[in-house]
Structures are given as structure tokens and as C-alpha cells.
Amino acid sequence: LKLEEQGYKAVIAELEQATRLVPEDLALQSMLGVLYTQDGQFDRALEVFKEIGNKELEISGQYYKTTLLRWGNVYLNRGDMLRALDDEKSAREDYLQAIDKYSRALELAPDYLEAHFNQGVVYGELGNFASALQSWEKLLKSNFTKFEELLEMYLQEKKTSAQMLIK
């Protein structure tokens, strides 16, 4: 609700202040990284997730798979933006980085269905449909009920990103 009322810039400013006050709160930092991504501030989002990843490895690594997923999502979203700007080479590089992050998350948690889904999306963006289907096969075999919901959400995000580029 606060995001709708104040917009990204105001909420991001509040989260930046909160993370300065409580720098050990990785959940706050992660939320900030997600908002940076949604606001198109991809470089800042990548910095946040890299920092979180380093901290998580130092402590317990318990939430590292989620960080890797969100980190991959930044690359996926930036790749989509670069592709929309006809920078296919840079988009491909970002898509490959996203696959790397999702693959690392799957090494930690082979049944991490969201990572399988996102990895399939990126393979599709790269035109590697056989690998996309292979990633999604795990979802279909697991009776993953959120598959259609995630696909719809991803398509909506692509639409929103395209609209942001037009503005």
C-alpha cells in the first residue's frame, strides 16, 4: 500500500535509511534490492545482492538460495531491458549471468521450483527451448500448482517493464 501511495523513490529512500540503521538485517537489504530491480535501478540492485551474498556466506548461508534467485532476477530483468533497447549482446550476457545464479541456487536446493521456473524463462529468452522445457519438466512432474501463476506474473512483469521503457 505504501508503494502505491508514495512511489518507488520514497519507499526506496525509507529502506535505504532503514538499512543504514540496521545493516545486519539482510531481509531489509533484500527488499531494497527487489525495489531497485522493480524501479529499473539494476546496477544498484546487483550491488545489494552481491553484498547480501557475501554476508550470507560469512554467516550461515541459510538464505543464500533466495539471494541467488533474486540476484538472477536482476540479470533477467536487465537483460529484458537491454533486449528492448536492441542491445542483444549485453542482454545475452545478462541472461547467462541469470542462468548462473539460478544454477547455483539449484546446486544448494535441487527442488527449488522457482529457480527451475526462472531458469526455464531465461533459456526461453535465449532461444534454447529444449533446456527451457527441461527446467520446467521438474515443475510439471512435481504437480507444481504455481506454474501458471508464475508464468502469468512473469509476463505481467515484462509488460510493466516495457511500459516503463516507453515512459
Short mmCIF file of C-alpha atoms in Angstrom, two decimals, residues 26-156:
data_model
loop_
_atom_site.label_atom_id
_atom_site.label_comp_id
_atom_site.label_asym_id
_atom_site.label_seq_id
_atom_site.Cartn_x
_atom_site.Cartn_y
_atom_site.Cartn_z
CA LEU A 26 19.52 -8.97 5.33
CA ALA A 27 15.74 -9.12 4.79
CA LEU A 28 15.60 -5.31 4.61
CA GLN A 29 18.52 -5.26 2.22
CA SER A 30 16.89 -7.91 0.07
CA MET A 31 13.67 -5.91 -0.05
CA LEU A 32 15.71 -2.88 -1.11
CA GLY A 33 17.33 -4.92 -3.89
CA VAL A 34 13.93 -6.08 -5.12
CA LEU A 35 12.65 -2.49 -5.19
CA TYR A 36 15.75 -1.31 -7.04
CA THR A 37 15.05 -4.02 -9.61
CA GLN A 38 11.42 -3.06 -9.96
CA ASP A 39 12.43 0.59 -10.33
CA GLY A 40 14.92 -0.26 -13.08
CA GLN A 41 17.98 0.52 -10.94
CA PHE A 42 19.67 -2.71 -11.94
CA ASP A 43 23.25 -1.80 -11.10
CA ARG A 44 22.27 -0.80 -7.56
CA ALA A 45 20.24 -3.99 -7.19
CA LEU A 46 23.23 -6.08 -8.30
CA GLU A 47 25.41 -4.33 -5.71
CA VAL A 48 22.88 -5.08 -2.97
CA PHE A 49 22.55 -8.77 -3.82
CA LYS A 50 26.30 -9.20 -4.17
CA GLU A 51 26.76 -7.67 -0.70
CA ILE A 52 23.99 -9.85 0.77
CA GLY A 53 25.51 -12.92 -0.83
CA ASN A 54 28.90 -12.18 0.69
CA LYS A 55 27.37 -11.63 4.14
CA GLU A 56 25.29 -14.80 3.95
CA LEU A 57 28.32 -16.88 3.08
CA GLU A 58 30.12 -15.41 6.11
CA ILE A 59 27.29 -16.28 8.50
CA SER A 60 25.30 -19.37 7.68
CA GLY A 61 24.27 -19.26 4.06
CA GLN A 62 20.81 -20.38 5.15
CA TYR A 63 19.00 -17.97 2.82
CA TYR A 64 21.62 -17.91 0.10
CA LYS A 65 19.41 -19.75 -2.41
CA THR A 66 16.81 -16.96 -2.20
CA THR A 67 19.50 -14.34 -2.67
CA LEU A 68 20.77 -16.19 -5.72
CA LEU A 69 17.23 -16.35 -7.13
CA ARG A 70 16.68 -12.62 -6.64
CA TRP A 71 20.16 -11.86 -7.96
CA GLY A 72 19.36 -13.87 -11.06
CA ASN A 73 16.09 -11.98 -11.39
CA VAL A 74 18.00 -8.69 -11.60
CA TYR A 75 20.03 -10.05 -14.51
CA LEU A 76 16.88 -11.40 -16.16
CA ASN A 77 15.08 -8.05 -15.86
CA ARG A 78 18.09 -6.05 -17.01
CA GLY A 79 18.53 -8.46 -19.90
CA ASP A 80 14.91 -7.86 -20.90
CA MET A 81 15.52 -4.10 -20.79
CA LEU A 82 18.71 -4.36 -22.84
CA ARG A 83 16.94 -6.52 -25.41
CA ALA A 84 14.15 -3.93 -25.65
CA LEU A 85 16.87 -1.35 -26.34
CA ASP A 86 18.27 -3.58 -29.13
CA ASP A 87 21.46 -4.38 -27.20
CA GLU A 88 21.29 -8.10 -27.86
CA LYS A 89 24.93 -8.80 -26.92
CA SER A 90 24.59 -7.27 -23.44
CA ALA A 91 21.16 -8.87 -22.97
CA ARG A 92 22.66 -12.29 -23.74
CA GLU A 93 25.45 -11.69 -21.21
CA ASP A 94 22.89 -10.82 -18.53
CA TYR A 95 20.75 -13.84 -19.38
CA LEU A 96 23.82 -16.06 -19.00
CA GLN A 97 24.54 -14.46 -15.61
CA ALA A 98 20.94 -15.17 -14.59
CA ILE A 99 21.31 -18.83 -15.57
CA ASP A 100 24.50 -19.00 -13.49
CA LYS A 101 22.72 -17.63 -10.40
CA TYR A 102 19.73 -19.96 -10.84
CA SER A 103 22.05 -22.94 -11.39
CA ARG A 104 23.95 -22.11 -8.20
CA ALA A 105 20.66 -21.87 -6.29
CA LEU A 106 19.68 -25.28 -7.66
CA GLU A 107 23.00 -26.77 -6.55
CA LEU A 108 22.09 -25.73 -3.00
CA ALA A 109 18.44 -26.75 -3.28
CA PRO A 110 17.71 -29.08 -6.22
CA ASP A 111 13.97 -28.91 -5.56
CA TYR A 112 13.83 -25.10 -5.57
CA LEU A 113 10.94 -24.85 -8.00
CA GLU A 114 11.03 -21.07 -8.51
CA ALA A 115 14.66 -21.36 -9.63
CA HIS A 116 13.68 -24.10 -12.10
CA PHE A 117 10.90 -21.88 -13.41
CA ASN A 118 13.08 -18.78 -13.79
CA GLN A 119 15.88 -20.76 -15.38
CA GLY A 120 13.37 -22.05 -17.94
CA VAL A 121 12.27 -18.49 -18.68
CA VAL A 122 15.86 -17.40 -19.33
CA TYR A 123 16.58 -20.39 -21.53
CA GLY A 124 13.47 -19.42 -23.49
CA GLU A 125 14.73 -15.84 -23.83
CA LEU A 126 17.97 -17.25 -25.24
CA GLY A 127 16.04 -19.40 -27.72
CA ASN A 128 17.18 -22.62 -26.05
CA PHE A 129 13.73 -24.16 -25.81
CA ALA A 130 14.94 -27.70 -25.13
CA SER A 131 16.69 -26.50 -21.96
CA ALA A 132 13.66 -24.39 -21.03
CA LEU A 133 11.43 -27.44 -21.23
CA GLN A 134 13.95 -29.46 -19.25
CA SER A 135 13.89 -26.83 -16.48
CA TRP A 136 10.10 -26.76 -16.48
CA GLU A 137 9.79 -30.54 -16.60
CA LYS A 138 10.75 -30.64 -12.91
CA LEU A 139 7.81 -28.34 -12.16
CA LEU A 140 5.35 -30.37 -14.14
CA LYS A 141 6.46 -33.63 -12.53
CA SER A 142 6.07 -32.13 -9.07
CA ASN A 143 2.46 -31.05 -9.63
CA PHE A 144 3.67 -27.51 -9.06
CA THR A 145 0.39 -25.62 -8.93
CA LYS A 146 2.02 -22.20 -9.12
CA PHE A 147 3.46 -22.79 -12.62
CA GLU A 148 0.69 -20.94 -14.47
CA GLU A 149 0.62 -18.24 -11.80
CA LEU A 150 4.37 -17.68 -12.12
CA LEU A 151 4.19 -17.63 -15.90
CA GLU A 152 1.40 -15.08 -15.81
CA MET A 153 3.30 -13.00 -13.24
CA TYR A 154 6.44 -13.07 -15.41
CA LEU A 155 4.50 -11.98 -18.49
CA GLN A 156 2.91 -9.15 -16.48
#
